[in-house]
Coordinates of C-alpha atoms in Angstrom, one line a residue:
Chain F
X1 CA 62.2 67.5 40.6
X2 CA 63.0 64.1 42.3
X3 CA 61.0 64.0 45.7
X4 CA 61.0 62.2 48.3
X5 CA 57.9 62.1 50.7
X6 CA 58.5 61.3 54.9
X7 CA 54.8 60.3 56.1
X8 CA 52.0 58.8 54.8
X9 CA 48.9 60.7 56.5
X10 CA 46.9 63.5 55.4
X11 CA 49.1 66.6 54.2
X12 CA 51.5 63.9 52.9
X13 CA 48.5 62.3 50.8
X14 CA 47.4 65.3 49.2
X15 CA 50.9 66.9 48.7
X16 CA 52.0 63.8 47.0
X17 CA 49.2 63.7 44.7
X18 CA 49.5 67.2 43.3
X19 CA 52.9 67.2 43.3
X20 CA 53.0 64.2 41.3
X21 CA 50.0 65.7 38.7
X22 CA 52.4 69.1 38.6
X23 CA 54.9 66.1 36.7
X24 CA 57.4 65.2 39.7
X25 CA 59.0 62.5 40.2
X26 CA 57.9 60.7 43.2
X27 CA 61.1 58.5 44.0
X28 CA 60.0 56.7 47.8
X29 CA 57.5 57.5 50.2
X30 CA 58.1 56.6 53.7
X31 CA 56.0 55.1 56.6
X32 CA 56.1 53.4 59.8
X33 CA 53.4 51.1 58.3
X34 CA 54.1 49.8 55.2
X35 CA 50.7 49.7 54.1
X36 CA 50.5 53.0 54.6
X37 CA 53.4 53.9 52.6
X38 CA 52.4 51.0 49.9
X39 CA 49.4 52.4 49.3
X40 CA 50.0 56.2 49.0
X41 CA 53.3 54.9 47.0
X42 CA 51.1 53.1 44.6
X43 CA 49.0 56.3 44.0
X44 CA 51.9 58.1 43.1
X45 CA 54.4 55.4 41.3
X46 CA 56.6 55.5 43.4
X47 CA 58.7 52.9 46.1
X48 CA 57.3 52.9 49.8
X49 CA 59.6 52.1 52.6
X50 CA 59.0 51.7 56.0
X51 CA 63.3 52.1 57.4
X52 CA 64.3 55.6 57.0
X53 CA 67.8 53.3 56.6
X54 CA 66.8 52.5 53.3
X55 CA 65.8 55.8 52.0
X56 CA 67.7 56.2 48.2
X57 CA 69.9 59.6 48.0
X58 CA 69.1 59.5 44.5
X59 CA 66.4 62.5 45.0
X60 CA 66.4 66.7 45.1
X61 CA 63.9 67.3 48.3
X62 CA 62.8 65.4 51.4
X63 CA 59.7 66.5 52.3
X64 CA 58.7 65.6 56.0
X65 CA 55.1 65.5 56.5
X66 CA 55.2 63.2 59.9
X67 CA 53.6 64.5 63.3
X68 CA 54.9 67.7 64.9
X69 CA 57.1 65.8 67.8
X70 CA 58.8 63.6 65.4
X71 CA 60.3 66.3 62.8
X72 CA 63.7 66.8 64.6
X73 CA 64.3 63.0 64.7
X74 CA 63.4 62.1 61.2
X75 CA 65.6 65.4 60.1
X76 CA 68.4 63.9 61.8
X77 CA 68.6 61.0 60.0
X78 CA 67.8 62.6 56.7
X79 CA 71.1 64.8 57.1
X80 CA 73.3 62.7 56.0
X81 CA 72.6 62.8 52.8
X82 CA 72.9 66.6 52.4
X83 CA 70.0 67.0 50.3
X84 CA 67.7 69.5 50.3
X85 CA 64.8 68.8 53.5
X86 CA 61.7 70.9 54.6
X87 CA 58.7 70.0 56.9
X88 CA 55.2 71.0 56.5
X89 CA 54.3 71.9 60.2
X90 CA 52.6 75.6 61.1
X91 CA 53.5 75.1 64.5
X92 CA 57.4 73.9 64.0
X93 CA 60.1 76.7 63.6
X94 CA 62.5 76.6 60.9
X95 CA 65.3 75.8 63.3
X96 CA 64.0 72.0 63.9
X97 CA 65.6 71.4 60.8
X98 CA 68.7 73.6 61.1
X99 CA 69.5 72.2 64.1
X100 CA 70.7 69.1 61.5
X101 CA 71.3 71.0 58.0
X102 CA 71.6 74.3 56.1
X103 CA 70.1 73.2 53.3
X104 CA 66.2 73.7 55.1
X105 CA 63.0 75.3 54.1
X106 CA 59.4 74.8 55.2
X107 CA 56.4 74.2 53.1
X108 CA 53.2 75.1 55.2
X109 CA 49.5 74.1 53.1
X110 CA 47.1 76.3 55.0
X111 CA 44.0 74.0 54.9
X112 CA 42.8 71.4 57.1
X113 CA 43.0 67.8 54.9
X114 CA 41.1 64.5 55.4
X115 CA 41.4 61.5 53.2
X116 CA 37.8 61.6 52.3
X117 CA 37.3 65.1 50.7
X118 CA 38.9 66.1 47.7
X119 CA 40.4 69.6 47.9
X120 CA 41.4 71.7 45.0
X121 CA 45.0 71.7 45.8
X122 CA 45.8 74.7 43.3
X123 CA 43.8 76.9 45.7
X124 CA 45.5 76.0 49.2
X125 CA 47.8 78.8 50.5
X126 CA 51.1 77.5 50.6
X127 CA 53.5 79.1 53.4
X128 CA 57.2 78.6 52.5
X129 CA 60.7 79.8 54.2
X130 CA 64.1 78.8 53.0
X131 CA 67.4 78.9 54.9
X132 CA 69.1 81.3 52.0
X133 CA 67.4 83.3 49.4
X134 CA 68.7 80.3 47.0
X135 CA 66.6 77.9 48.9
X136 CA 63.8 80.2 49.3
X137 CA 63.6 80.5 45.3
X138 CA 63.4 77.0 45.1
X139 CA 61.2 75.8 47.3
X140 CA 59.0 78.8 46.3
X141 CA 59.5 77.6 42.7
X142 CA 58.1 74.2 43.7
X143 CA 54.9 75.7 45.4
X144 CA 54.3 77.4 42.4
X145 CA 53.9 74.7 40.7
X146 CA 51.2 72.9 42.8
X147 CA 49.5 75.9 44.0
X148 CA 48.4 79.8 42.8
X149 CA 48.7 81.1 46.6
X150 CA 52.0 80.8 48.2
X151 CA 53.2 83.6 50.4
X152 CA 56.5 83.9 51.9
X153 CA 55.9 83.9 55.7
X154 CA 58.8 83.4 58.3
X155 CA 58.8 81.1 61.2
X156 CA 57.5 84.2 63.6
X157 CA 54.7 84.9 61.4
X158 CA 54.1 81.1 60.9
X159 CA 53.6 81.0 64.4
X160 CA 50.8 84.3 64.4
X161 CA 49.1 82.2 61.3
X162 CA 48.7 79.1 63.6
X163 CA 47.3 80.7 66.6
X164 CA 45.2 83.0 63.8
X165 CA 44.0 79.4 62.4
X166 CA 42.8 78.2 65.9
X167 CA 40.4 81.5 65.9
X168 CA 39.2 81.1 62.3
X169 CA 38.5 77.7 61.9
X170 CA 39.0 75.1 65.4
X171 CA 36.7 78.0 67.3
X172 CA 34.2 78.6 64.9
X173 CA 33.4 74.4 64.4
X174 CA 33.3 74.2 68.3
X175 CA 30.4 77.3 68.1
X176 CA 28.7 75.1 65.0
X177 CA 28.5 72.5 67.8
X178 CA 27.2 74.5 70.4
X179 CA 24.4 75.6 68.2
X180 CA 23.7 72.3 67.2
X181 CA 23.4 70.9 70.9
X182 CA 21.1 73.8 71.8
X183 CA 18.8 72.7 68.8
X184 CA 19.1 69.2 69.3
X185 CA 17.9 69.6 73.2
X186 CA 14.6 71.5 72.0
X187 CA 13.8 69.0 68.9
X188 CA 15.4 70.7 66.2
X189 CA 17.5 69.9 62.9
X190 CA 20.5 71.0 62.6
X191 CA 19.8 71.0 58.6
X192 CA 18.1 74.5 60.0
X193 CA 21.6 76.2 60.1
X194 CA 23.7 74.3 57.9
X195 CA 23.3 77.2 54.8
X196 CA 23.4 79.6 57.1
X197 CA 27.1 78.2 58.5
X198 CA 28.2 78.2 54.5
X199 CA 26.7 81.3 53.7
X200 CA 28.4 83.5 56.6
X201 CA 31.7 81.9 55.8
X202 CA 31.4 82.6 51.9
X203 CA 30.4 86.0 52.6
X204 CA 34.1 86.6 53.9
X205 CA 35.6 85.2 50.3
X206 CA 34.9 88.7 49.1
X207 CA 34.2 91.2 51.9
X208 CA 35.9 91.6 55.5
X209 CA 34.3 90.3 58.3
X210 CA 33.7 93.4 59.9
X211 CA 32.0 94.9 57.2
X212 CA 29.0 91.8 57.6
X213 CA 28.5 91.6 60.7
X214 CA 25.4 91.1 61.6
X215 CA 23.5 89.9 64.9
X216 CA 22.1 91.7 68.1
X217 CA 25.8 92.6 69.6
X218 CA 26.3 94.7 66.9
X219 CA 23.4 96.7 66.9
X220 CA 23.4 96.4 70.6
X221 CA 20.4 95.1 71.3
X222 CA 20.4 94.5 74.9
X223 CA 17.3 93.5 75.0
X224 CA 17.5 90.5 72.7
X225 CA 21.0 89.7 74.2
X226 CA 19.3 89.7 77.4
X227 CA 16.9 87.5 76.3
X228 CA 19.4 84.9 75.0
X229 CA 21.3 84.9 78.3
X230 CA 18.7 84.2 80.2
X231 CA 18.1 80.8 77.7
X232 CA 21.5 80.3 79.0
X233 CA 20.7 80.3 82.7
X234 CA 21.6 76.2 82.8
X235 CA 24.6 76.5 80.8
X236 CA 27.0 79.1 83.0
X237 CA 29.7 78.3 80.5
X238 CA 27.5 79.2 77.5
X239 CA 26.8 82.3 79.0
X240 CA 30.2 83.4 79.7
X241 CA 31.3 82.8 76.0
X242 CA 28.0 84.8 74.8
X243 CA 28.9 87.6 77.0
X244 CA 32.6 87.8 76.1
X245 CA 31.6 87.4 72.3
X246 CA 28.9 90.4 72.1
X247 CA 31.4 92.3 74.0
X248 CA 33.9 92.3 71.6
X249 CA 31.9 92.9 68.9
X250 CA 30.0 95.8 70.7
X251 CA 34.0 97.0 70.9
X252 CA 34.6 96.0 67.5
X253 CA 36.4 98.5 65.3
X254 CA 34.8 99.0 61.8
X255 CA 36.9 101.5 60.7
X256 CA 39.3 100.4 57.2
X257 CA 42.3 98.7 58.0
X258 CA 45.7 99.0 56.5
X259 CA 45.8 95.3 54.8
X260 CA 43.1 93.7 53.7
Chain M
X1 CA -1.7 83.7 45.8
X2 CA -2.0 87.4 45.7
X3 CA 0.2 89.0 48.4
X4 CA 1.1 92.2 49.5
X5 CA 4.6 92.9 50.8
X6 CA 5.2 95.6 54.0
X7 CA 8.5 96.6 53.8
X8 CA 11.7 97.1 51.0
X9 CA 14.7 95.8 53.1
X10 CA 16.6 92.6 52.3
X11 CA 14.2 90.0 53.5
X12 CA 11.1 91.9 52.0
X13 CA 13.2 91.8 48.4
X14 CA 14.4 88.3 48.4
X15 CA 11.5 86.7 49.5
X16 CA 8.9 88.9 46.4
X17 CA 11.3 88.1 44.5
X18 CA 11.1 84.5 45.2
X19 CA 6.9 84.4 45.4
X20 CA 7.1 86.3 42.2
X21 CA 9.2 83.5 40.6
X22 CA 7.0 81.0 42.1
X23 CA 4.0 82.3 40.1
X24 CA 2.6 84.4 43.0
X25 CA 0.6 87.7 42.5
X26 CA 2.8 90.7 44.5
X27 CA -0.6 93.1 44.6
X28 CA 1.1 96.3 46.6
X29 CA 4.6 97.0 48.1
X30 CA 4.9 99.3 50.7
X31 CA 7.6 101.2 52.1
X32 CA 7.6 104.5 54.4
X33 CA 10.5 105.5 51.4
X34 CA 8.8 105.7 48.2
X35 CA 11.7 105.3 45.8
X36 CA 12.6 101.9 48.0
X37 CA 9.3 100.8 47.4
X38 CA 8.6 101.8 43.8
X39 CA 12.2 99.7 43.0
X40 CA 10.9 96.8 44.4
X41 CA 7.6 96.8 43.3
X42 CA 9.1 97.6 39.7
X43 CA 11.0 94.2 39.9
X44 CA 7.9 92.3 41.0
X45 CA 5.3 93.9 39.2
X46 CA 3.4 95.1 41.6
X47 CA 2.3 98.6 43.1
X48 CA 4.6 100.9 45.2
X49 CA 2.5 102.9 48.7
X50 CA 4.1 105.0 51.2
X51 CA 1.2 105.6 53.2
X52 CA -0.6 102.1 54.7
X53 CA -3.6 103.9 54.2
X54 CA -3.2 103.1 50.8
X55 CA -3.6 99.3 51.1
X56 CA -5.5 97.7 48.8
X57 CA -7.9 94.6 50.6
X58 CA -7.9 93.1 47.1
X59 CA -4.6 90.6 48.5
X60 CA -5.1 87.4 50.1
X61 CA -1.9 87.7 52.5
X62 CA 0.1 90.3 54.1
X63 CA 3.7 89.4 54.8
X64 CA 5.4 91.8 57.1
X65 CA 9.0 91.9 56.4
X66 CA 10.1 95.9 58.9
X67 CA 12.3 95.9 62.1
X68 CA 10.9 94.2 64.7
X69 CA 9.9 97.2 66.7
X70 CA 7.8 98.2 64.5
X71 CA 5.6 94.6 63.8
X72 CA 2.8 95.6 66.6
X73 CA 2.2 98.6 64.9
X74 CA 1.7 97.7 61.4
X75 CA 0.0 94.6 62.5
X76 CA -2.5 97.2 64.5
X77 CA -3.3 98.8 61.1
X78 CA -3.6 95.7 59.1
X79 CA -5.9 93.7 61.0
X80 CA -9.3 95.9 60.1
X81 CA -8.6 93.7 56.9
X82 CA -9.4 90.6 57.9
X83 CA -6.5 88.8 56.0
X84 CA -3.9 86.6 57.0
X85 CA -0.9 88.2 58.4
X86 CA 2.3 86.7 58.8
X87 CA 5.4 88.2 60.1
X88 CA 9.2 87.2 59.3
X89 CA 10.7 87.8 62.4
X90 CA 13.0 85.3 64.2
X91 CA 13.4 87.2 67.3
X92 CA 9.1 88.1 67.9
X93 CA 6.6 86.0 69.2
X94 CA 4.1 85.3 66.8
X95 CA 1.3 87.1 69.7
X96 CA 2.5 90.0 68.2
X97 CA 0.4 89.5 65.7
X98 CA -2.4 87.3 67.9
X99 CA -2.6 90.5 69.6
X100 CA -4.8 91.7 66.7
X101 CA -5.9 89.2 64.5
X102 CA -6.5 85.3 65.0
X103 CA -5.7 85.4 61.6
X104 CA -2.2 85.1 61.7
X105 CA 1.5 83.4 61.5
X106 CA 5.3 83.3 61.0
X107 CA 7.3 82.5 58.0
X108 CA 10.8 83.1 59.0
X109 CA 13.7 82.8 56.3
X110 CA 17.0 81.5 58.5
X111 CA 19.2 83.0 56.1
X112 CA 21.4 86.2 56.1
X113 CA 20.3 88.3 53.4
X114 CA 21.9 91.0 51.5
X115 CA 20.8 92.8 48.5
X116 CA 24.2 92.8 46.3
X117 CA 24.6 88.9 46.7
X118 CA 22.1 86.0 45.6
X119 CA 20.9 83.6 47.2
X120 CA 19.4 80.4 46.1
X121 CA 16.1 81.1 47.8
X122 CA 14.8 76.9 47.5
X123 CA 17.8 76.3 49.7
X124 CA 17.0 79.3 52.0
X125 CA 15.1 77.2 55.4
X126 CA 11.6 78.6 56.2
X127 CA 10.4 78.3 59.4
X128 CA 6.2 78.5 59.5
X129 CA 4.3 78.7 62.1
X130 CA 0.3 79.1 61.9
X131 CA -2.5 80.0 64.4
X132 CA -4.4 77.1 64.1
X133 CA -3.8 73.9 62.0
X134 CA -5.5 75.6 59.1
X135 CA -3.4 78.2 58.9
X136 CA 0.0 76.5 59.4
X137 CA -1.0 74.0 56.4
X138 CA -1.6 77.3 54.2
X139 CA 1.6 79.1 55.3
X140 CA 3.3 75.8 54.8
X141 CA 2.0 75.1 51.1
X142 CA 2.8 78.7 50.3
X143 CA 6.6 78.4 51.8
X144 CA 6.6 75.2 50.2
X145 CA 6.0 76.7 46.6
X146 CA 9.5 79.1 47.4
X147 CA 11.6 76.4 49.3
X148 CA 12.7 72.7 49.7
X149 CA 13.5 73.3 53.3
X150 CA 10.2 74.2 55.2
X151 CA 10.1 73.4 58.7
X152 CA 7.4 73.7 61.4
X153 CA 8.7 75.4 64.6
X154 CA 6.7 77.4 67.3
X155 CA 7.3 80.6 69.0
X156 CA 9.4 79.0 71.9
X157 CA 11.6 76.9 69.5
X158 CA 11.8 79.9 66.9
X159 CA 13.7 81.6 70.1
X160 CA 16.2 78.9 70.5
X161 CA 17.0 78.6 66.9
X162 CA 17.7 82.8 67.1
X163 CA 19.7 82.0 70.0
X164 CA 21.3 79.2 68.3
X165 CA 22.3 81.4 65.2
X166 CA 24.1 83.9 67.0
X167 CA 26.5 81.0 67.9
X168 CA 26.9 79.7 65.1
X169 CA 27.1 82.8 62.3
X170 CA 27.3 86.2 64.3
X171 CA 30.4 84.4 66.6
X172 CA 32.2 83.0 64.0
X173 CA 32.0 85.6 62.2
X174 CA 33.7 87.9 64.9
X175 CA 36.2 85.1 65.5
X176 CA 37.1 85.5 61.6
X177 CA 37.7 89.3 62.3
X178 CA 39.8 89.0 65.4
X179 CA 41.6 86.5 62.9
X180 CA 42.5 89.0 60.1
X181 CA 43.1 91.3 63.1
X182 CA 45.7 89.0 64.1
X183 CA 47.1 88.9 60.5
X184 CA 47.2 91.9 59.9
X185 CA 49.0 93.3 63.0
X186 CA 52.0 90.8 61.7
X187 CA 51.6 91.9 57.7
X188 CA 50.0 89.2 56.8
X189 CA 47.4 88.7 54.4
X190 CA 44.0 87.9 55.5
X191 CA 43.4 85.7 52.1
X192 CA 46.0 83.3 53.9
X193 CA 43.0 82.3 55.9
X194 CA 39.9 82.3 53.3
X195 CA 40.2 79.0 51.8
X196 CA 40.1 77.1 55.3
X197 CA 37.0 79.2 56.5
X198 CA 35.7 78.1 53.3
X199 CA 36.9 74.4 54.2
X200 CA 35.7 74.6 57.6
X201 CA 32.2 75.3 57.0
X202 CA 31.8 72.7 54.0
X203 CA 33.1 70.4 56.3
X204 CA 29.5 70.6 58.5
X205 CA 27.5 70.1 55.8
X206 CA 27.4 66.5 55.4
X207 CA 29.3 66.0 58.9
X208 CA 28.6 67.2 62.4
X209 CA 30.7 69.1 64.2
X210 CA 32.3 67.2 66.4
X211 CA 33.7 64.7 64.3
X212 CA 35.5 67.0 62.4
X213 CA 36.7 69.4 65.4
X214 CA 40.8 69.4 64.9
X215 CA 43.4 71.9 66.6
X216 CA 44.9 71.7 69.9
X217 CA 42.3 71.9 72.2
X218 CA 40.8 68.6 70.8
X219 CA 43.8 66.7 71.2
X220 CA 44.6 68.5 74.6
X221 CA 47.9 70.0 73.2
X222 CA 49.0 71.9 76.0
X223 CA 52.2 73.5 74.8
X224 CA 50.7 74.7 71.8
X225 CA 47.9 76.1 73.9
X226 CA 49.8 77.6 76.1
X227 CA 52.5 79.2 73.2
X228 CA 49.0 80.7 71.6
X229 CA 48.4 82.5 75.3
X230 CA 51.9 84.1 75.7
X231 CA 51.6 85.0 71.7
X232 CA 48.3 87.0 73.5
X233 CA 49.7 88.8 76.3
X234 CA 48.8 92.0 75.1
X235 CA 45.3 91.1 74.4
X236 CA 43.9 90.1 77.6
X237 CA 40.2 89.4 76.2
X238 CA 41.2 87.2 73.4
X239 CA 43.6 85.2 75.7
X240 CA 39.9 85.0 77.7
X241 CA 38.4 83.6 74.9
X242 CA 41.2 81.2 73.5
X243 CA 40.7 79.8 77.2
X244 CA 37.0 79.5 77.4
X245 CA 36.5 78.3 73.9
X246 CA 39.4 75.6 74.5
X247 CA 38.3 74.3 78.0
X248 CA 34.5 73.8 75.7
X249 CA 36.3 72.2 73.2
X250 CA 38.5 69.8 75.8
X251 CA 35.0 69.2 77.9
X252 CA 33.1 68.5 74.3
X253 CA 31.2 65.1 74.1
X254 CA 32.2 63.1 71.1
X255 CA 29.2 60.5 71.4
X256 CA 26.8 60.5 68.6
X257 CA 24.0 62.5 69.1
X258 CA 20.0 61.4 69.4
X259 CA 19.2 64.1 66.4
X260 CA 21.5 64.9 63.5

């Protein structure tokens, strides 16, 4: 297929790269900085471009991989040209794009990206929707053949995956901090928990979270939660989230659920 | 060293097995359940009691490894021994133990164990403490023989660290379950979501927390925010969390911290 990427940042990056490994032809990529889009161009042979104006209709797909705010204006120009366009945002409905063209889809990689790390692209979940089942096919066809995960998900549910995202992975760092503030304030290394932070979250790669919990909430152990909130007694806010946690997994329901 | 194990739960079996490996001499295993202590003891070679009666003296070190609850008690019936006695307990003072004998200390494994997964125990952190210098320095060469990650912490610090973990693996861990909650309640898939747990905690092993935090609380995305609270107007405590964990999140310092 001859794509064309819109952005230059992190999803675009790593999007480009494994598209262009799967064997597709990377015809332009676009940036407001043209050392930006030089460099990521370079990577991928392609041309970089920095005017939407000169963008070449000679190519199947536009993919938009530019900040959230900025898809609907980009899309607009893009429409012109009546090729095929999707963006790659979890938090962006479908319509952004419809609002411009029928011929839209979305491409969603469910991972969080940065230029530094290497990710093994073939295992991100890839999130797709099409405008038509025609669409849908093709986009899904694409996925395929960059990653082993895609899943169909609709705008709706794109929007439940987001919010589910903020819980499973923004939340969780921000604890990881909060435990390594409490033992840097009492002279201790934060090497102490770093297995234990990669150990609970591989534990979840094959079991369901409820099924290891572990901790004094769950056995409801009020005396060791006790114990920790009064550690707490300078840090109101800590305490709230420690109370607020234990109580829902005191109320946590271990029973088997219908999807796993 | 010859060493005699009291208990057969996950912490007793990881760390025989480990001292076993390391060229250590497992003299007795005991567990109130004879079968659980005769299947450990098979694996390390050593003798299976049921009765602490039983004990040999022939050992060098006693390494309690029960429920907390129940680390006065054995301790009481130890002591006559005259050994050194350490428990593995993050959550118990080490008087417990002072209680009976001077001879005694704390090796504490900050890893969540379970018997159907390994662990790589040199990678597992031990925290030692001793009741006098002597002490510490023989708990410490024996942890060292086990682990690359031995740390010295006292009684007071042990606490915080317990505290600490709760943050960052029990909570996270529930935050993953409210996740495939989430997921599920929309048929979705909760493998969607695996890979960037994954992500997210290899992310903290070479970085800290805060320089990695992403979402919309860090970049004070307040329509975003507030679409995730409407999506969670039927479940009133999560919408308590999303808010508290976001305001932490917007409050959190970025600055580089005096202890990584």
């Amino acid at each position: 297929m001859r794509i064309s990427i819109i952005g230059s940042g992190n999803v675009a990056t790593h999007m480009a790269a494994a598209l262009k490994n799967a064997g597709h032809n990377i015809v332009q990529v676009y940036s407001r900085d043209m050392q930006n889009a030089a460099l990521l161009a370079y990577h991928v042979k392609a041309d970089a471009i920095n005017d939407l104006q000169n963008i070449s209709p000679e190519t199947d797909l536009f993919i938009i991989a530019v900040k959230d705010d900025a898809i609907g204006r980009v899309a607009e120009q893009l429409a012109v040209y009546d090729k095929l366009i999707v963006h790659t945002s979890g938090a962006t409905d479908m319509y952004a794009l419809l609002a411009f063209t029928d011929r839209a889809g979305v491409l969603y990689p469910l991972q969080t990206f940065s230029k530094v790390k290497e990710v093994n692209f073939r295992q991100v979940p890839l999130c797709i929707e099409g405008a038509d089942e025609a669409i849908t096919k093709q986009i899904e066809e694409l996925a395929q053949s960059i990653s082993n995960n895609v899943y169909r998900v609709d705008s709706a549910q794109r929007k439940i995956l987001h919010l589910a995202a903020v819980f499973a992975c923004n939340f969780p760092n921000y604890l990881y901090e909060v435990a390594r503030q409490l033992l840097n304030n009492n002279q201790l290394d934060f090497n102490l928990l770093r297995p234990l932070i990669l150990e609970t979250a591989e534990k979840v790669q094959e079991r369901l979270p409820a099924q290891v919990q572990t901790g004094p909430a769950v056995r409801n152990d009020v005396g060791t939660m006790n114990n920790h909130l009064q550690l707490l007694t300078e840090q109101p806010h800590l305490q709230e989230i420690y109370r607020l946690l234990s109580q829902g997994i005191i109320k946590m329901d271990f029973s088997p659920p219908a999807h796993k």
